[in-house]
PDB file of C-alpha atoms and ligand atoms in Angstrom:
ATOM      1  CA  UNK A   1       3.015   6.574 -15.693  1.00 94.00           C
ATOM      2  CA  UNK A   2       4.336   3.436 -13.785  1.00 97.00           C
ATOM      3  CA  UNK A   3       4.658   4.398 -10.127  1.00 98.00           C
ATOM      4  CA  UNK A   4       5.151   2.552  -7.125  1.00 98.00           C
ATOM      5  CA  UNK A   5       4.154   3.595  -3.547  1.00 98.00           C
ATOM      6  CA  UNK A   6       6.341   2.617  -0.873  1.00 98.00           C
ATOM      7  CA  UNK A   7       6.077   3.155   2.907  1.00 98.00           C
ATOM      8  CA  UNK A   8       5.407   1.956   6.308  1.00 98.00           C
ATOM      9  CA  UNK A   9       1.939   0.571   7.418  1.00 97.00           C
ATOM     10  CA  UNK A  10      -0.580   3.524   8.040  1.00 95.00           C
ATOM     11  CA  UNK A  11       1.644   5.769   6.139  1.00 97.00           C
ATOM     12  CA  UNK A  12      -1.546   6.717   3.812  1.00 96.00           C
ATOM     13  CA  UNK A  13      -0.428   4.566   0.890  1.00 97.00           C
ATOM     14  CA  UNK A  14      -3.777   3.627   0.177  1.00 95.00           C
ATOM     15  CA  UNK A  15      -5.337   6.863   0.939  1.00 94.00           C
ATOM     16  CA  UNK A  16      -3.110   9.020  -1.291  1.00 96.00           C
ATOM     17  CA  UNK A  17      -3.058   5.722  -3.704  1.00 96.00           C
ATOM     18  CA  UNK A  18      -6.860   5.941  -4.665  1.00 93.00           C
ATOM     19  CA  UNK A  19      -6.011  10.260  -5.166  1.00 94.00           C
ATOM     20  CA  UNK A  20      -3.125   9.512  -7.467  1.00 95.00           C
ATOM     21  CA  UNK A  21      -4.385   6.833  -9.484  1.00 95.00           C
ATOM     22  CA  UNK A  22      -7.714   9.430 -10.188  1.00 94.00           C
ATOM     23  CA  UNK A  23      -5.493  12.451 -11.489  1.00 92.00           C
ATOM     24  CA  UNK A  24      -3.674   9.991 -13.275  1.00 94.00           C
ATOM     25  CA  UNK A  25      -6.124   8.229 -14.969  1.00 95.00           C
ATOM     26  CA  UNK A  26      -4.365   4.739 -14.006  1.00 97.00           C
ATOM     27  CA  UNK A  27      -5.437   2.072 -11.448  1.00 98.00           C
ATOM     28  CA  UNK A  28      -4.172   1.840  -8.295  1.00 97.00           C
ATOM     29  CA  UNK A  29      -3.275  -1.858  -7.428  1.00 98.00           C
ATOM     30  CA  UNK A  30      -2.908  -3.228  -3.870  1.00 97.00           C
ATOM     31  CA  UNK A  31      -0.944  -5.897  -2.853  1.00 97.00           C
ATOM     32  CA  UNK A  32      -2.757  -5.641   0.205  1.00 95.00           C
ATOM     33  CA  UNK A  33      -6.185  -5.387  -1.487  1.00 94.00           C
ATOM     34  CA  UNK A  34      -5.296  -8.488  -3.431  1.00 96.00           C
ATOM     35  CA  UNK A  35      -4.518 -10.500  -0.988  1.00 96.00           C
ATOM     36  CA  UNK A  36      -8.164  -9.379   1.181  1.00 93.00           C
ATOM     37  CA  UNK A  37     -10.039 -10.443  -2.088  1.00 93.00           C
ATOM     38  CA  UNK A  38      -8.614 -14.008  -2.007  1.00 93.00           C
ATOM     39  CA  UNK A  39      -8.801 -14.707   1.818  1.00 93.00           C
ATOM     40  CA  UNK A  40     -12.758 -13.223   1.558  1.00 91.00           C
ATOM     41  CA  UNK A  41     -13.421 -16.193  -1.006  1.00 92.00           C
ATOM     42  CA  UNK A  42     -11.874 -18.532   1.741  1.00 90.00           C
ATOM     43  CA  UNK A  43     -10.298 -20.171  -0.792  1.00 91.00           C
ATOM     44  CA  UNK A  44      -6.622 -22.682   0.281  1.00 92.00           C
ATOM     45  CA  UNK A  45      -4.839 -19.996  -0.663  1.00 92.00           C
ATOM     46  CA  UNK A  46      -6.545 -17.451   1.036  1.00 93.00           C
ATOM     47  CA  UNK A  47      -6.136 -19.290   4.095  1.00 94.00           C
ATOM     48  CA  UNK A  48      -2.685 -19.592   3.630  1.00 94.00           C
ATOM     49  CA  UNK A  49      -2.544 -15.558   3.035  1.00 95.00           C
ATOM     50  CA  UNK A  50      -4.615 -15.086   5.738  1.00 95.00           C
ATOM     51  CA  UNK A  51      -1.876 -16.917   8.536  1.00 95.00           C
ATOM     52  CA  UNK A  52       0.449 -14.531   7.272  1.00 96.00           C
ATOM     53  CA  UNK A  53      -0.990 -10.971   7.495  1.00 95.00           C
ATOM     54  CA  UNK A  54      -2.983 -11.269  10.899  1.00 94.00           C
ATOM     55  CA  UNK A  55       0.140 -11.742  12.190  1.00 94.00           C
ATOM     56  CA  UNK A  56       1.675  -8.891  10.516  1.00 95.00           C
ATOM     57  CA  UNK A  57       3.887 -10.830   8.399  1.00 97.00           C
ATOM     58  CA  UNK A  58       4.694 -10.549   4.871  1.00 97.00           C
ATOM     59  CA  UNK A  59       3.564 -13.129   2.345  1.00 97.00           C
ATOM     60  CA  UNK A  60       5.875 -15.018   0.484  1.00 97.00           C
ATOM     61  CA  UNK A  61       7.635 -13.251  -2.361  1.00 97.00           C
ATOM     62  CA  UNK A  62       6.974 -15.805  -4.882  1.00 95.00           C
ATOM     63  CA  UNK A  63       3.044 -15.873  -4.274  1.00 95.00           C
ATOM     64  CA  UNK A  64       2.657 -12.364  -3.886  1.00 97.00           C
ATOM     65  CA  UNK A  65       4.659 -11.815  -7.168  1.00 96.00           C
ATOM     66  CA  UNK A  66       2.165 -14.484  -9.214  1.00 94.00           C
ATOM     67  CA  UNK A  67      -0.784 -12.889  -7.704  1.00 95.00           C
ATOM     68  CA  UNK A  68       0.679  -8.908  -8.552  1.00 97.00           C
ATOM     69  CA  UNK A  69       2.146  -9.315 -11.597  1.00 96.00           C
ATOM     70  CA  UNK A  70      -1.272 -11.326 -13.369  1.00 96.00           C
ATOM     71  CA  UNK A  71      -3.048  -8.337 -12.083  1.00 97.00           C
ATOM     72  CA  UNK A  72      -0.600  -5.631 -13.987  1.00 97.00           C
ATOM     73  CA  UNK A  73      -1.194  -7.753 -16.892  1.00 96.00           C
ATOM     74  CA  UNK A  74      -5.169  -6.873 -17.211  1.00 97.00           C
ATOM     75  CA  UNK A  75      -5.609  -4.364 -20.027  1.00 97.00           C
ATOM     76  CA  UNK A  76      -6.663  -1.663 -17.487  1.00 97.00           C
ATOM     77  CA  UNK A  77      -2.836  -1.637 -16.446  1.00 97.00           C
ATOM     78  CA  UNK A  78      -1.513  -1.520 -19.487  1.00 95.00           C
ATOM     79  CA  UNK A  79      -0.904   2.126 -20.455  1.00 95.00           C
ATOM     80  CA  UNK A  80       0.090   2.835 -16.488  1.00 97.00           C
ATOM     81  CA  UNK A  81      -0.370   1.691 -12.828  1.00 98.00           C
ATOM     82  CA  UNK A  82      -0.053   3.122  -9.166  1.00 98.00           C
ATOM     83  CA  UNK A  83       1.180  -0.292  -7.623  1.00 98.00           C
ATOM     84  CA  UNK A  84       0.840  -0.025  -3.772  1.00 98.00           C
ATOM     85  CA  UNK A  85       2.435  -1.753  -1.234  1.00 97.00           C
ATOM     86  CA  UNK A  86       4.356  -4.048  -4.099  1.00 98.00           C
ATOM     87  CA  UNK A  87       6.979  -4.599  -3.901  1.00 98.00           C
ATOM     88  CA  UNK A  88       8.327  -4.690   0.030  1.00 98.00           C
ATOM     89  CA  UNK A  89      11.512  -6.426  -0.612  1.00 98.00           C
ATOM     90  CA  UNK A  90      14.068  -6.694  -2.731  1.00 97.00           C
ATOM     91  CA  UNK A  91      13.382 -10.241  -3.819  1.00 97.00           C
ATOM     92  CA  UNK A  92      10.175  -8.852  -4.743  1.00 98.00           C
ATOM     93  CA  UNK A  93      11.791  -5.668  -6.981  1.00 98.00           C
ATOM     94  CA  UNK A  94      13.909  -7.889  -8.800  1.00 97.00           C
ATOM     95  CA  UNK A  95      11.031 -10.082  -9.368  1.00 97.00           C
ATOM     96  CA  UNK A  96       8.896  -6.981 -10.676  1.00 98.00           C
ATOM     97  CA  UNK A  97      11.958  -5.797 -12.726  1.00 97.00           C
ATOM     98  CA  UNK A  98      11.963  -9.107 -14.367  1.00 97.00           C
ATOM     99  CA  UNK A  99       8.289  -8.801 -15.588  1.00 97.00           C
ATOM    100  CA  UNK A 100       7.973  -5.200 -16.396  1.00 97.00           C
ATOM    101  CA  UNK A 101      11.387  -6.178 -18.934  1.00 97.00           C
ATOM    102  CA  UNK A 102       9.464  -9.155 -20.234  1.00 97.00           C
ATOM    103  CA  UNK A 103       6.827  -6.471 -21.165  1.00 95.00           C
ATOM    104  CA  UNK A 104       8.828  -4.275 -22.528  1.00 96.00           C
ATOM    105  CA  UNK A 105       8.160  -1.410 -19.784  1.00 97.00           C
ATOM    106  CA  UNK A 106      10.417   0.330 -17.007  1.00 97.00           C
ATOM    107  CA  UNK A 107       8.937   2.086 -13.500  1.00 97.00           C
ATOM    108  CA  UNK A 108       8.916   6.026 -13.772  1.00 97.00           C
ATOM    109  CA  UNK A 109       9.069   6.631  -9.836  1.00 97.00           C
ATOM    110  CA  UNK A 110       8.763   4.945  -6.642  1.00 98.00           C
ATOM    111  CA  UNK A 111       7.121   7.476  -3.982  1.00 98.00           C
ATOM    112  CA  UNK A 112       8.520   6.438  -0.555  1.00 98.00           C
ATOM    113  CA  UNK A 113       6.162   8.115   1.906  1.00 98.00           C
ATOM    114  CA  UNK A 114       7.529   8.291   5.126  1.00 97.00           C
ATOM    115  CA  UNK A 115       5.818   8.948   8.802  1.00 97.00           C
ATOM    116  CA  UNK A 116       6.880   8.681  12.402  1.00 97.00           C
ATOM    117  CA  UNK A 117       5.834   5.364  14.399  1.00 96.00           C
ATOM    118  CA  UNK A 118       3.475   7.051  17.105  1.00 95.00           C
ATOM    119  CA  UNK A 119       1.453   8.604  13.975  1.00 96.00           C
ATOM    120  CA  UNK A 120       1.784   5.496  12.527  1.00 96.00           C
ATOM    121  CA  UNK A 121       0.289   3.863  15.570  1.00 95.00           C
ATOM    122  CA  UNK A 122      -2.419   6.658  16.012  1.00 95.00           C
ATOM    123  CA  UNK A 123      -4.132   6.176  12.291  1.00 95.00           C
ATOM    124  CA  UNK A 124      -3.985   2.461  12.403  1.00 96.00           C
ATOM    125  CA  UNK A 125      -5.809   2.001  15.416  1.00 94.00           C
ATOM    126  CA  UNK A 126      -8.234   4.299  14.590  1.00 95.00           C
ATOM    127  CA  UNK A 127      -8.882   2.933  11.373  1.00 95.00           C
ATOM    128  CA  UNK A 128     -12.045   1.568   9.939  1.00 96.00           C
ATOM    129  CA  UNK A 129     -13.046   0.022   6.833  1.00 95.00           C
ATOM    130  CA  UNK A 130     -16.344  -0.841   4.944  1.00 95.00           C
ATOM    131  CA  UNK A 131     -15.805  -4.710   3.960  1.00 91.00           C
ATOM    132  CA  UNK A 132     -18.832  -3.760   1.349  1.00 91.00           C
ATOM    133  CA  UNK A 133     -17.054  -0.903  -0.771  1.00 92.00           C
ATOM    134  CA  UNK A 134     -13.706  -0.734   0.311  1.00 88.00           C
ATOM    135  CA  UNK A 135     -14.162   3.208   2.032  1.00 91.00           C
ATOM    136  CA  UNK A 136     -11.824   3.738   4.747  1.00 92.00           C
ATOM    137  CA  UNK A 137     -12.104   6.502   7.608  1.00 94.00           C
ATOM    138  CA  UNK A 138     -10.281   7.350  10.709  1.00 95.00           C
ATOM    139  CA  UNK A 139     -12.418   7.619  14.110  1.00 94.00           C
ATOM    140  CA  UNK A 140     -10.872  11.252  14.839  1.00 94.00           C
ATOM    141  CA  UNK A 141      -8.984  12.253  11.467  1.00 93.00           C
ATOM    142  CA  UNK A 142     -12.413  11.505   8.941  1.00 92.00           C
ATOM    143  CA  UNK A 143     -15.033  10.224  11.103  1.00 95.00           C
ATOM    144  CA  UNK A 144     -18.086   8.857   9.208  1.00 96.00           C
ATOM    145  CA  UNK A 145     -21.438  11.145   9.459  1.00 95.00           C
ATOM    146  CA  UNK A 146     -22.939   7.830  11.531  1.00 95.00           C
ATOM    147  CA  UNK A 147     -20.633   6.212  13.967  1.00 92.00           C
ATOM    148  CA  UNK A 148     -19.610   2.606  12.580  1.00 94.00           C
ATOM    149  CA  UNK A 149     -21.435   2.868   9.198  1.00 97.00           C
ATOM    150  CA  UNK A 150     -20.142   3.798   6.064  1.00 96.00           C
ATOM    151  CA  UNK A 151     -20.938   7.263   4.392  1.00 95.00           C
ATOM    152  CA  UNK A 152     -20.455   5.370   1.119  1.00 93.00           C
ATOM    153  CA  UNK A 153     -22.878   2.476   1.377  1.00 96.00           C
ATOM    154  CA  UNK A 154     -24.345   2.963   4.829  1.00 96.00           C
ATOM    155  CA  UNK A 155     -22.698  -0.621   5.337  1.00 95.00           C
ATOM    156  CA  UNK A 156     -20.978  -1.596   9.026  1.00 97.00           C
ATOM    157  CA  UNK A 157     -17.211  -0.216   9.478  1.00 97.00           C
ATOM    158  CA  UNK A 158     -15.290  -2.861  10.456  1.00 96.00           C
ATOM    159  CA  UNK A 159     -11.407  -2.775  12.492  1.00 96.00           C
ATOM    160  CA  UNK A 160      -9.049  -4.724  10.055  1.00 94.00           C
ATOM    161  CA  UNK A 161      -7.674  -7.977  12.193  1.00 91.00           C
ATOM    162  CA  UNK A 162      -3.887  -6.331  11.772  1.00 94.00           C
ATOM    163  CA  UNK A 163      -4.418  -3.121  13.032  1.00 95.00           C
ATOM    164  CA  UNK A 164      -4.272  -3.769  16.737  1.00 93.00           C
ATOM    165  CA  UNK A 165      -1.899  -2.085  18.510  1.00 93.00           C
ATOM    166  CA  UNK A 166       0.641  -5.503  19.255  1.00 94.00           C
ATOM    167  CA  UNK A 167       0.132  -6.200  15.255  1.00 95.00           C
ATOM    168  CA  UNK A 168       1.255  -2.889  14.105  1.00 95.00           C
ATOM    169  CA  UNK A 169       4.310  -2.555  16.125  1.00 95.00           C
ATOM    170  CA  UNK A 170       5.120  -6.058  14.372  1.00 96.00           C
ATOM    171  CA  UNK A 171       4.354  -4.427  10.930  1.00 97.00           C
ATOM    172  CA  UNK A 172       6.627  -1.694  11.400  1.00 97.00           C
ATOM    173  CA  UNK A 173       9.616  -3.950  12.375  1.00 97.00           C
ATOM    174  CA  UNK A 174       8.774  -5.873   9.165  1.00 98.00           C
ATOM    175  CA  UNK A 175       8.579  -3.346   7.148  1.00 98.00           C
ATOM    176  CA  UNK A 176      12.128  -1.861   9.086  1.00 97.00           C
ATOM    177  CA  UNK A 177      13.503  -5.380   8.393  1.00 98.00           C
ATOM    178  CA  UNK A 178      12.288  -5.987   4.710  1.00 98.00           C
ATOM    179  CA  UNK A 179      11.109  -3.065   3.129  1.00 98.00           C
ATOM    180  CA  UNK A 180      13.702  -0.151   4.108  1.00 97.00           C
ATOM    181  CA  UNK A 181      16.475  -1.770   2.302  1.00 97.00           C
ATOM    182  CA  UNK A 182      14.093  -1.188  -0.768  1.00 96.00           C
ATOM    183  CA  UNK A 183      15.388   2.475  -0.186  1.00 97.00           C
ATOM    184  CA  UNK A 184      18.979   2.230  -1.483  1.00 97.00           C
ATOM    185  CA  UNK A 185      17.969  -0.566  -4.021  1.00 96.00           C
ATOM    186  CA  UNK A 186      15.625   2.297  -5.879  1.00 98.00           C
ATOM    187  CA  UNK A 187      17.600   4.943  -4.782  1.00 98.00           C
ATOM    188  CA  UNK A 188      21.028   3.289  -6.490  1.00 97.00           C
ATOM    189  CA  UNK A 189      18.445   3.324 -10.193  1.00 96.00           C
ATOM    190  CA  UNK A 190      17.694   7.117  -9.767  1.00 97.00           C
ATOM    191  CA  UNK A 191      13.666   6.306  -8.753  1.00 97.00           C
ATOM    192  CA  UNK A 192      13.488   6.887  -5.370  1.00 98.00           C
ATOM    193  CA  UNK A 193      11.071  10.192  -4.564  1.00 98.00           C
ATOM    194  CA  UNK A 194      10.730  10.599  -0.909  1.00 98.00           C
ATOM    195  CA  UNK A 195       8.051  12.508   0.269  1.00 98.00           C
ATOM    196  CA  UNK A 196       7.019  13.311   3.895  1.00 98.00           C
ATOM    197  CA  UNK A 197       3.893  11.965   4.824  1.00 98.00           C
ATOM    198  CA  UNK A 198       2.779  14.018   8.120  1.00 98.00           C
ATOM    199  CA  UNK A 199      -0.251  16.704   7.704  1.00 96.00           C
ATOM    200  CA  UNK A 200      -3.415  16.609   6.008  1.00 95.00           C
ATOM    201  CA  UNK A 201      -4.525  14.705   3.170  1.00 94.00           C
ATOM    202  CA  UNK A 202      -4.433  17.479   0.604  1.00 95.00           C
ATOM    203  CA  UNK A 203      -1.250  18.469   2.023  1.00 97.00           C
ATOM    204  CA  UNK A 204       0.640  15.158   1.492  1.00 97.00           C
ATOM    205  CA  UNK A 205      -0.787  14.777  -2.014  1.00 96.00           C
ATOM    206  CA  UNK A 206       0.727  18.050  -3.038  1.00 96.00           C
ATOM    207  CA  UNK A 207       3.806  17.316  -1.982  1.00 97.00           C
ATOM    208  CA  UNK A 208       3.317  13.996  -4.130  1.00 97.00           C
ATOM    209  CA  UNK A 209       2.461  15.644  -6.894  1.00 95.00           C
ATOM    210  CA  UNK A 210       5.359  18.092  -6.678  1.00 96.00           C
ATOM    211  CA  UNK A 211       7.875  14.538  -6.627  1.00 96.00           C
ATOM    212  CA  UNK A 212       6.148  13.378  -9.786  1.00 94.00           C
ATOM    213  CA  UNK A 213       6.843  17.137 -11.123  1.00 90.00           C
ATOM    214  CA  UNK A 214       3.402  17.210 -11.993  1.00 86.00           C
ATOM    215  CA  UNK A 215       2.738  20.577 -11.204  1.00 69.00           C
ATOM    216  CA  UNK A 216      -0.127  22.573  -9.004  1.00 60.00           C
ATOM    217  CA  UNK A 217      -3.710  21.626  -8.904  1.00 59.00           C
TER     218      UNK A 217
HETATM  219  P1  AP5 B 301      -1.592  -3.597   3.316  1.00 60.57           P
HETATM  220  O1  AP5 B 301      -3.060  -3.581   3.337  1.00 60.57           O
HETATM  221  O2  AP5 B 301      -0.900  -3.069   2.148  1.00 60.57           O
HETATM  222  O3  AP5 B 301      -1.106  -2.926   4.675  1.00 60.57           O
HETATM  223  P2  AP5 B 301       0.074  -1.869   4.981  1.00 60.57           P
HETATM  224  O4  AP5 B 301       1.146  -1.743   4.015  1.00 60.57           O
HETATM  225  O5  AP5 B 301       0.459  -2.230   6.361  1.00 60.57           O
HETATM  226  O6  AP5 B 301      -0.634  -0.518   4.821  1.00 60.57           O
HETATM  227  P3  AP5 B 301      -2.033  -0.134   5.337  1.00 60.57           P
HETATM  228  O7  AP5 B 301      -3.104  -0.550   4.379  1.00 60.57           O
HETATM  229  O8  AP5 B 301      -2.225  -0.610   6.760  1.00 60.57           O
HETATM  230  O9  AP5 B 301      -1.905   1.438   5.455  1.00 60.57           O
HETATM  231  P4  AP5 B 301      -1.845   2.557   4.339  1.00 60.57           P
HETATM  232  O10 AP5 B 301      -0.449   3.069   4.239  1.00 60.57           O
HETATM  233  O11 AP5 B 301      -2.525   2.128   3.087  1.00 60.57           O
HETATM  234  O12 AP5 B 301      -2.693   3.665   5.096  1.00 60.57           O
HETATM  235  P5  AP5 B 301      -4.193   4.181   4.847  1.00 60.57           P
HETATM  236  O13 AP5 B 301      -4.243   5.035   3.629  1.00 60.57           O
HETATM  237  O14 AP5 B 301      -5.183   3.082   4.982  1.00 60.57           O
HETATM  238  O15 AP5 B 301      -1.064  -5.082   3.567  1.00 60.57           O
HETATM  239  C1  AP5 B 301      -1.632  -5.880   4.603  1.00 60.57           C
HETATM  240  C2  AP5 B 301      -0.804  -7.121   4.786  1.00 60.57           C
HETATM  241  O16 AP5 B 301      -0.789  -7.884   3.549  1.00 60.57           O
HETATM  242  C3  AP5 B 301       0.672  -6.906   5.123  1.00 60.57           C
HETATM  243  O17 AP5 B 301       0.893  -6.707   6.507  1.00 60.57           O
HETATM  244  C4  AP5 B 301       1.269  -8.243   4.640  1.00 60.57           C
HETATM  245  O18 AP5 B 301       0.975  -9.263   5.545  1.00 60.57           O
HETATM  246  C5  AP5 B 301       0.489  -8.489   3.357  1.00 60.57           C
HETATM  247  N1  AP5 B 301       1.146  -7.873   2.193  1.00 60.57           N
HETATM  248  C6  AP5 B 301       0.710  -6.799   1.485  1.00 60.57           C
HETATM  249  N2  AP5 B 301       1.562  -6.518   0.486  1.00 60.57           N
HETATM  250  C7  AP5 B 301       2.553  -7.441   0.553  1.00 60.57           C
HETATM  251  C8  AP5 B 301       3.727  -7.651  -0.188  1.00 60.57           C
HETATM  252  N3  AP5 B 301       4.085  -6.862  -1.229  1.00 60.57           N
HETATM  253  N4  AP5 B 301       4.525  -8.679   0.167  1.00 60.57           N
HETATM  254  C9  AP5 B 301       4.204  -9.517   1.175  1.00 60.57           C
HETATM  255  N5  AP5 B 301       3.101  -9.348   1.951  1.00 60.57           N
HETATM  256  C10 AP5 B 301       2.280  -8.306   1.646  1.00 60.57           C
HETATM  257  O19 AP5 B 301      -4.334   5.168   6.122  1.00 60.57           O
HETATM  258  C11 AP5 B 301      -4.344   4.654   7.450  1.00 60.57           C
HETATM  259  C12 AP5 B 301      -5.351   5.469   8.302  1.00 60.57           C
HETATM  260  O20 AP5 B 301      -4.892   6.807   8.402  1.00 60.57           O
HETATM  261  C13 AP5 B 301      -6.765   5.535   7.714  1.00 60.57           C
HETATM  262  O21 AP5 B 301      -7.703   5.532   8.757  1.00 60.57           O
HETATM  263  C14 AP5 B 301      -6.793   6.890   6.980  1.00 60.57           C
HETATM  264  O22 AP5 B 301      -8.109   7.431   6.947  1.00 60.57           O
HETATM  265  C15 AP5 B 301      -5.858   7.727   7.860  1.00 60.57           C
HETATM  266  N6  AP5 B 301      -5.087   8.727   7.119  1.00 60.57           N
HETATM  267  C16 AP5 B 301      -4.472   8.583   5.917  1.00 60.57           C
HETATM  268  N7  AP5 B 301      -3.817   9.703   5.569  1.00 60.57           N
HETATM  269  C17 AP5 B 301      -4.012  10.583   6.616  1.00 60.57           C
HETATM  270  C18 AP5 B 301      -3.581  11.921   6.876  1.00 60.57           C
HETATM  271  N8  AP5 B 301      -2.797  12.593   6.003  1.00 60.57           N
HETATM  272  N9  AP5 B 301      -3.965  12.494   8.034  1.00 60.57           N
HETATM  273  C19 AP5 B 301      -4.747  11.827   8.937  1.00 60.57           C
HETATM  274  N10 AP5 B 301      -5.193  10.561   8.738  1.00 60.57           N
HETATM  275  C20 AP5 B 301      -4.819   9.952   7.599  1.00 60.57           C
END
């Protein structure tokens, strides 16, 4: 299946992403995740991405599109992917439409999780991350079994440079400015799924499960 994962920062894209992408046998791609890889190898480029998401701001469409759309390409991608975070505007659909046509393929679904802002606000700043293996945790909702190191890797958890408080409220008018009118652009071609992203972890994965029509576990 070709899926894409919409919603708001903090939403649990990633979280449910890495779930999905197992049952489905498919990998889960991150815009976001792409974009950490190049600014760690402080390369120009990275720099360049780097100005635009501490600030909360998206990345150009054109850039983010190159960097995406050479990643769908890799065989691992080519019977299926769980894209997340890509695309968050419409520029950036029409520029994924284009390539997926070039290749033959169409999208099956686009999941659009949705969340309200003060849970939003709750999960981000309580995130962590392990720069090492890429495990994240929440400081109430998953705690690690040793404060501040990973369960994974035993590596230090680190608070992503976006997710303080000022930066996320920026994030979510972004995404209210850019990414919602995403919504009626997938919902006009029949793709959009939305699915309510409040509850547990298991919980919200059901219900994604049930949008794909993929039955019980
Ligand atoms: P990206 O990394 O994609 O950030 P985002 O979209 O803001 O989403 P997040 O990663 O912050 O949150 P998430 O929805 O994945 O939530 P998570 O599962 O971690 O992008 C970063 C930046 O890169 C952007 O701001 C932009 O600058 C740039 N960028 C990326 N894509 C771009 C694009 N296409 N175009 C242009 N620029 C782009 O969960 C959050 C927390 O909640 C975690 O602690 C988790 O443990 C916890 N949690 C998850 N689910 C639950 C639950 N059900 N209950 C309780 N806690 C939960």
């Amino acid at each position: 299946m070709r899926i894409v994962l919409i919603g708001p920062p903090g939403a649990g894209k990633g979280t449910q992403a890495r779930v999905l992408a197992g049952l489905l046998a498919v990998p889960a791609i991150s815009s976001g995740d792409l974009f950490r890889a190049e600014t760690s190898r402080g390369s120009a480029l990275g720099e360049l991405v780097r100005r635009h998401t501490d600030a909360g701001e998206l990345v150009p469409d054109e850039l983010t599109a190159t960097l995406v759309t050479r990643r769908l390409r890799e065989p691992d991608a080519a019977d299926g992917f769980l894209l997340d975070g890509y695309p968050r505007t419409v520029g950036q659909s029409e520029l994924l439409e284009r390539a997926l046509d070039e290749d033959g393929t169409v999208l099956d679904a686009v999941i659009a999780l949705d969340l309200p802002d003060d849970e939003i606000v709750r999960r981000l700043t309580g995130r962590r991350v392990c720069p090492a293996c890429g495990t994240t945790v929440h400081t109430v909702f998953s705690p690690p079994r040793v404060p501040d190191r990973c369960d994974g890797c035993a590596g230090p958890l680190v608070r992503r440079a976006d997710d303080t408080e000022e930066t996320v409220l920026r994030r979510l008018a972004v995404y209210a400015e850019q990414t919602v009118p995403l919504l009626r652009w997938y919902t006009d071609r029949e793709l959009l799924r939305p699915v309510d992203a409040t509850g547990t972890v298991p919980e919200v994965c059901d219900r994604m499960r049930s949008a794909l029509s993929l039955g019980a576990r």
